[in-house]
Amino acid sequence: MNNSTSHEDYSAVIFINRFIYRDYFVFLIIAGTCGNLLTAITLLRAKLRKYTTCQFMAVCAISNIGVLLTNTLHMSLSNGYGIHVRSLFNLSWCRTNVFVSQWIRGMASWFLVVVALDRFRQSKIIRRTPSRDKHTVSYTIIKISLFLLVLNLHYLLFTGIRIPLNHETMFLACIFHKNSSSAIHRFFASTNTWQELVTIIIVPCILTLILNIFIIKKSFLNPTSNEHLKSRSKSRTRRVTTMLLTSNIGFLAMVAPAQIFIALLFDPERGVETPSIYKSFMIKVGIFQCLINTYYAASFVFCFASSSIFRREIKKLLHRNDKPKHGINRAMSGPSSSHEIRPFLQAQISIANGSSNSRLNEYALERTNPIRATLSTVDGDGSTGY
């Protein structure tokens, strides 16, 4: 009886893991990659590219693609299909994969702080035209990359250890093993969880939350008075700010709590106390992994739902090939032009031609009148001479 109950518990966990890591994660990878790519292209269009906030958000979308293609794909292959890509080759391959995955996760988190800081600076003083520094985004990417390179360098240098599965087979585990003979492995195995939690989740979340509070205060509750700006410019700036706040709130609500739970409670080397406890724990881990990876795939949804200017640019991007190049000429002389529009256009053109002809006639009369007066004077002098 106990064996059947245990089998049912493990079969339920296996079914849930297969659905999450095989079906749902594959959907997130495909849909999220396409959506984030479309988001980046839209944010880099001419009307939105003039805002440095949109440029930074495009970098965030590209970083989210990197997270999906490294971390999410790794979990889908290893937990869903039993393919351990990081352990297929040698130790260098293992370390490089882990390092790139952690580095891109850090980029996705810290660029939310950068974009919030940029929006806060923009909300303090709204200029007549957005500031255009071509090198700001490039320099920021280099600085954040070097900062995260230093923080994650230990993955590139020390991660990975060969563990005997039986007397004949050795398995390359891309982790820091707490029972390793190496003191470096034991050190990072005990501190790596907290280091990752603090540098990728806690500190970026605290900074993003503080900056978002000031952004809401400056942009909505107590906006800066700028009489020289048109209401249309103010509305466009607020829509960009709303798009940023939606993405940041999604990170704070979906990624931060789930990542904190997994980092604090997950220990792959602990023993299984009872099947019911193990089942509950694995189901919770799967649900929180769904929340984390759904955020990285949902940038397009956040931007599309929160900003009308983003929706307008998406519409222009998708329908730009349908827009005629010579709409007025086709409406006047094209075979598909309607008979209701052509008289109106002809009337407008005739009025414009009439007004231009009348102005030319008046100008010609003004030039010819002095000439006629001069000729009449000369003729009059000549007649008196006779």
Coordinates of N, CA and C in Angstrom, one line a residue, residues 42-176:
T42 N 10.8 47.3 -32.4 CA 9.9 48.4 -32.3 C 10.4 49.5 -31.4
L43 N 11.1 49.2 -30.3 CA 11.7 50.3 -29.5 C 12.8 51.0 -30.1
L44 N 13.4 50.4 -31.1 CA 14.5 51.1 -31.9 C 14.1 51.8 -33.1
R45 N 12.8 51.9 -33.3 CA 12.3 52.7 -34.5 C 12.5 54.2 -34.2
A46 N 12.3 55.0 -35.2 CA 12.8 56.4 -35.2 C 12.0 57.2 -34.1
K47 N 10.7 57.0 -33.9 CA 10.0 57.8 -33.0 C 10.3 57.4 -31.5
L48 N 10.6 56.2 -31.3 CA 10.9 55.7 -29.9 C 12.4 55.7 -29.6
R49 N 13.2 55.6 -30.6 CA 14.7 55.5 -30.4 C 15.3 56.8 -29.9
K50 N 14.6 58.0 -30.0 CA 15.1 59.2 -29.5 C 15.1 59.3 -28.0
Y51 N 14.3 58.4 -27.4 CA 14.3 58.3 -25.9 C 15.4 57.2 -25.5
T52 N 16.3 57.6 -24.7 CA 17.3 56.7 -24.2 C 16.7 55.6 -23.4
T53 N 15.5 55.9 -22.7 CA 14.8 54.8 -22.0 C 14.4 53.7 -22.9
C54 N 13.9 54.0 -24.1 CA 13.5 53.0 -25.0 C 14.7 52.2 -25.5
Q55 N 15.9 52.8 -25.7 CA 17.1 52.1 -26.1 C 17.5 51.1 -25.0
F56 N 17.5 51.6 -23.8 CA 17.8 50.6 -22.7 C 16.8 49.5 -22.6
M57 N 15.5 49.8 -22.8 CA 14.5 48.7 -22.8 C 14.7 47.7 -23.9
A58 N 15.2 48.2 -25.0 CA 15.5 47.3 -26.1 C 16.7 46.4 -25.7
V59 N 17.7 46.9 -25.0 CA 18.8 46.0 -24.5 C 18.2 45.0 -23.5
C60 N 17.3 45.4 -22.7 CA 16.6 44.5 -21.8 C 15.9 43.4 -22.5
A61 N 15.2 43.7 -23.6 CA 14.5 42.7 -24.4 C 15.5 41.7 -25.0
I62 N 16.7 42.2 -25.5 CA 17.7 41.3 -26.1 C 18.3 40.4 -25.0
S63 N 18.5 41.0 -23.8 CA 19.0 40.2 -22.6 C 18.0 39.1 -22.3
N64 N 16.7 39.4 -22.3 CA 15.7 38.4 -22.0 C 15.8 37.2 -23.0
I65 N 16.0 37.6 -24.3 CA 16.2 36.5 -25.3 C 17.4 35.6 -24.9
G66 N 18.5 36.2 -24.4 CA 19.6 35.5 -24.0 C 19.3 34.5 -22.8
V67 N 18.5 35.0 -21.9 CA 18.1 34.2 -20.7 C 17.3 33.0 -21.2
L68 N 16.4 33.2 -22.2 CA 15.5 32.1 -22.7 C 16.4 31.1 -23.4
L69 N 17.4 31.5 -24.2 CA 18.2 30.6 -25.0 C 19.3 30.0 -24.2
T70 N 19.5 30.4 -23.0 CA 20.6 29.7 -22.2 C 20.0 29.0 -20.9
N71 N 19.4 29.8 -20.0 CA 18.9 29.2 -18.8 C 17.7 28.4 -19.0
T72 N 16.7 29.0 -19.7 CA 15.4 28.3 -19.9 C 15.6 27.1 -20.8
L73 N 16.4 27.2 -21.8 CA 16.6 26.1 -22.7 C 17.4 24.9 -21.9
H74 N 18.3 25.3 -21.1 CA 19.0 24.3 -20.3 C 18.1 23.5 -19.4
M75 N 17.2 24.2 -18.7 CA 16.2 23.5 -17.8 C 15.3 22.7 -18.6
S76 N 14.9 23.2 -19.8 CA 13.9 22.4 -20.6 C 14.6 21.1 -21.0
L77 N 15.8 21.1 -21.5 CA 16.5 19.9 -22.0 C 16.9 19.0 -20.8
S78 N 17.4 19.5 -19.7 CA 17.9 18.7 -18.6 C 16.7 18.1 -17.8
N79 N 15.7 18.9 -17.5 CA 14.6 18.4 -16.6 C 13.5 17.8 -17.4
G80 N 13.3 18.2 -18.7 CA 12.2 17.7 -19.5 C 12.6 16.5 -20.4
Y81 N 13.8 16.6 -20.9 CA 14.2 15.6 -21.9 C 15.4 14.7 -21.4
G82 N 16.0 15.1 -20.3 CA 17.1 14.3 -19.8 C 18.4 14.5 -20.6
I83 N 18.5 15.6 -21.3 CA 19.7 15.9 -22.1 C 20.5 17.0 -21.3
H84 N 21.6 16.6 -20.8 CA 22.5 17.6 -20.0 C 23.5 18.2 -20.9
V85 N 23.1 19.3 -21.6 CA 24.0 19.9 -22.6 C 25.3 20.3 -22.0
R86 N 25.3 20.9 -20.8 CA 26.5 21.4 -20.2 C 27.5 20.3 -19.8
S87 N 27.0 19.1 -19.7 CA 27.9 18.0 -19.3 C 28.3 17.1 -20.5
L88 N 28.0 17.5 -21.7 CA 28.2 16.7 -22.9 C 29.7 16.6 -23.2
F89 N 30.4 17.7 -23.0 CA 31.8 17.7 -23.5 C 32.8 17.8 -22.3
N90 N 33.7 18.7 -22.4 CA 34.8 18.8 -21.3 C 34.4 19.9 -20.3
L91 N 35.3 20.1 -19.4 CA 35.1 21.0 -18.3 C 35.1 22.5 -18.8
S92 N 35.8 22.8 -19.8 CA 35.8 24.2 -20.4 C 34.4 24.5 -20.9
W93 N 33.8 23.6 -21.6 CA 32.5 23.7 -22.2 C 31.5 23.9 -21.0
C94 N 31.6 23.2 -20.0 CA 30.7 23.3 -18.8 C 30.8 24.7 -18.2
R95 N 32.0 25.1 -17.9 CA 32.3 26.4 -17.3 C 31.8 27.6 -18.1
T96 N 32.0 27.5 -19.4 CA 31.6 28.6 -20.3 C 30.1 28.7 -20.4
N97 N 29.4 27.6 -20.4 CA 27.9 27.6 -20.5 C 27.4 28.2 -19.2
V98 N 27.9 27.8 -18.1 CA 27.4 28.3 -16.8 C 27.7 29.8 -16.7
F99 N 28.9 30.2 -17.0 CA 29.3 31.6 -17.0 C 28.4 32.5 -17.8
V100 N 28.2 32.1 -19.1 CA 27.4 32.9 -20.0 C 25.9 33.0 -19.5
S101 N 25.4 31.9 -19.0 CA 24.0 31.9 -18.5 C 23.9 32.9 -17.3
Q102 N 24.8 32.8 -16.3 CA 24.7 33.7 -15.2 C 25.0 35.2 -15.6
W103 N 25.9 35.4 -16.5 CA 26.2 36.7 -17.0 C 25.0 37.4 -17.6
I104 N 24.3 36.6 -18.5 CA 23.2 37.2 -19.1 C 22.0 37.4 -18.2
R105 N 21.8 36.6 -17.2 CA 20.8 36.8 -16.1 C 21.1 38.1 -15.4
G106 N 22.4 38.3 -15.1 CA 22.8 39.6 -14.4 C 22.5 40.8 -15.3
M107 N 22.8 40.7 -16.6 CA 22.5 41.8 -17.5 C 21.0 42.1 -17.5
A108 N 20.2 41.1 -17.6 CA 18.7 41.3 -17.6 C 18.2 42.0 -16.3
S109 N 18.8 41.7 -15.2 CA 18.4 42.3 -13.9 C 19.0 43.7 -13.8
W110 N 20.2 43.9 -14.0 CA 20.8 45.2 -13.8 C 20.4 46.3 -14.8
F111 N 20.1 45.9 -16.0 CA 19.6 46.9 -16.9 C 18.2 47.4 -16.6
L112 N 17.5 46.7 -15.8 CA 16.3 47.3 -15.3 C 16.6 48.4 -14.3
V113 N 17.6 48.3 -13.6 CA 18.1 49.4 -12.7 C 18.6 50.6 -13.5
V114 N 19.3 50.3 -14.6 CA 19.8 51.3 -15.5 C 18.7 52.1 -16.1
V115 N 17.7 51.4 -16.7 CA 16.6 52.0 -17.3 C 15.8 52.8 -16.4
A116 N 15.6 52.3 -15.1 CA 14.9 53.1 -14.1 C 15.6 54.3 -13.7
L117 N 16.9 54.2 -13.6 CA 17.7 55.4 -13.3 C 17.7 56.5 -14.4
D118 N 17.7 56.0 -15.6 CA 17.6 56.9 -16.8 C 16.3 57.6 -16.8
R119 N 15.2 56.9 -16.5 CA 13.9 57.5 -16.5 C 13.7 58.4 -15.4
F120 N 14.3 58.1 -14.2 CA 14.2 59.1 -13.1 C 14.9 60.4 -13.4
R121 N 16.1 60.3 -14.1 CA 16.8 61.5 -14.5 C 16.0 62.3 -15.5
Q122 N 15.3 61.6 -16.4 CA 14.5 62.3 -17.4 C 13.3 62.9 -16.8
S123 N 12.7 62.3 -15.7 CA 11.5 62.8 -15.1 C 11.8 64.1 -14.3
K124 N 13.0 64.3 -13.8 CA 13.3 65.5 -13.0 C 13.2 66.8 -13.9
I125 N 13.8 66.8 -15.1 CA 13.7 67.9 -16.0 C 13.3 67.4 -17.3
I126 N 12.1 67.7 -17.8 CA 11.7 67.3 -19.1 C 12.1 68.3 -20.1
R127 N 13.0 67.9 -21.0 CA 13.5 68.9 -22.0 C 12.6 69.1 -23.1
R128 N 12.8 70.1 -23.9 CA 12.0 70.4 -25.1 C 12.2 69.3 -26.1
T129 N 13.4 68.8 -26.3 CA 13.6 67.6 -27.1 C 14.5 66.6 -26.3
P130 N 14.2 65.3 -26.5 CA 15.0 64.3 -25.7 C 16.5 64.5 -26.0
S131 N 17.3 64.3 -25.0 CA 18.7 64.3 -25.1 C 19.2 63.1 -26.0
R132 N 20.1 63.4 -26.9 CA 20.6 62.4 -27.8 C 22.1 62.3 -27.7
D133 N 22.5 61.4 -26.9 CA 23.9 61.1 -26.8 C 24.1 59.7 -27.4
K134 N 24.8 59.6 -28.5 CA 24.9 58.4 -29.2 C 25.7 57.3 -28.4
H135 N 26.5 57.7 -27.5 CA 27.4 56.8 -26.9 C 27.0 56.4 -25.5
T136 N 25.9 57.0 -25.0 CA 25.5 56.7 -23.6 C 25.2 55.2 -23.4
V137 N 24.4 54.7 -24.3 CA 23.9 53.3 -24.2 C 25.1 52.3 -24.4
S138 N 26.0 52.6 -25.3 CA 27.2 51.8 -25.6 C 28.1 51.7 -24.4
Y139 N 28.4 52.9 -23.8 CA 29.2 53.0 -22.6 C 28.6 52.2 -21.4
T140 N 27.3 52.4 -21.3 CA 26.6 51.7 -20.2 C 26.7 50.2 -20.3
I141 N 26.5 49.7 -21.5 CA 26.6 48.3 -21.8 C 28.0 47.7 -21.4
I142 N 29.0 48.5 -21.8 CA 30.4 48.0 -21.5 C 30.6 48.0 -20.0
K143 N 30.2 49.1 -19.3 CA 30.4 49.1 -17.9 C 29.7 48.0 -17.1
I144 N 28.4 47.8 -17.5 CA 27.6 46.7 -16.8 C 28.2 45.3 -17.1
S145 N 28.7 45.2 -18.4 CA 29.3 43.9 -18.8 C 30.6 43.6 -18.0
L146 N 31.4 44.6 -17.8 CA 32.6 44.4 -17.0 C 32.3 44.1 -15.6
F147 N 31.3 44.8 -15.0 CA 31.0 44.6 -13.6 C 30.5 43.2 -13.4
L148 N 29.6 42.7 -14.3 CA 29.1 41.4 -14.1 C 30.2 40.3 -14.5
L149 N 31.1 40.7 -15.3 CA 32.2 39.7 -15.6 C 33.0 39.5 -14.3
V150 N 33.3 40.5 -13.5 CA 34.0 40.3 -12.3 C 33.2 39.5 -11.3
L151 N 31.9 39.8 -11.2 CA 31.0 39.1 -10.2 C 30.9 37.6 -10.5
N152 N 30.9 37.3 -11.8 CA 30.7 35.9 -12.2 C 31.9 35.2 -12.7
L153 N 33.1 35.7 -12.4 CA 34.3 35.1 -12.9 C 34.6 33.8 -12.2
H154 N 34.1 33.5 -11.0 CA 34.3 32.2 -10.4 C 33.6 31.1 -11.1
Y155 N 32.5 31.4 -11.8 CA 31.9 30.3 -12.6 C 32.8 29.9 -13.8
L156 N 33.5 30.8 -14.4 CA 34.4 30.5 -15.5 C 35.7 29.8 -15.1
L157 N 36.1 30.0 -13.8 CA 37.3 29.5 -13.4 C 37.2 28.2 -12.6
F158 N 36.2 28.0 -11.8 CA 36.2 26.9 -10.8 C 35.0 26.0 -10.9
T159 N 33.9 26.3 -11.6 CA 32.7 25.5 -11.5 C 33.0 24.2 -12.3
G160 N 32.2 23.1 -11.8 CA 32.3 21.8 -12.5 C 33.1 20.8 -11.7
I161 N 32.6 19.6 -11.6 CA 33.3 18.6 -10.9 C 32.8 17.2 -11.4
R162 N 33.7 16.3 -11.5 CA 33.3 14.9 -12.0 C 32.9 14.1 -10.8
I163 N 31.6 13.5 -10.9 CA 31.1 12.8 -9.8 C 30.9 11.3 -10.3
P164 N 31.3 10.3 -9.5 CA 31.0 8.9 -9.9 C 29.6 8.5 -9.7
L165 N 28.9 8.1 -10.8 CA 27.6 7.6 -10.6 C 27.6 6.1 -10.2
N166 N 28.5 5.4 -10.7 CA 28.7 4.0 -10.2 C 30.2 3.7 -10.3
H167 N 30.6 2.5 -10.2 CA 32.0 2.2 -10.2 C 32.7 2.5 -11.6
E168 N 31.9 2.6 -12.7 CA 32.5 2.7 -14.0 C 32.2 4.0 -14.7
T169 N 31.1 4.7 -14.3 CA 30.7 5.9 -15.0 C 31.0 7.1 -14.2
M170 N 31.5 8.2 -14.8 CA 31.8 9.5 -14.2 C 30.9 10.5 -14.9
F171 N 30.2 11.3 -14.1 CA 29.3 12.3 -14.6 C 29.9 13.7 -14.3
L172 N 29.9 14.6 -15.3 CA 30.4 16.0 -15.2 C 29.3 16.9 -14.7
A173 N 29.3 17.2 -13.4 CA 28.3 18.1 -12.8 C 28.7 19.5 -12.8
C174 N 28.0 20.4 -13.5 CA 28.4 21.8 -13.6 C 27.8 22.6 -12.4
I175 N 28.3 22.2 -11.2 CA 27.9 22.9 -10.0 C 29.1 23.0 -9.1
F176 N 28.9 23.7 -8.0 CA 29.9 23.7 -6.9 C 29.5 22.6 -5.9

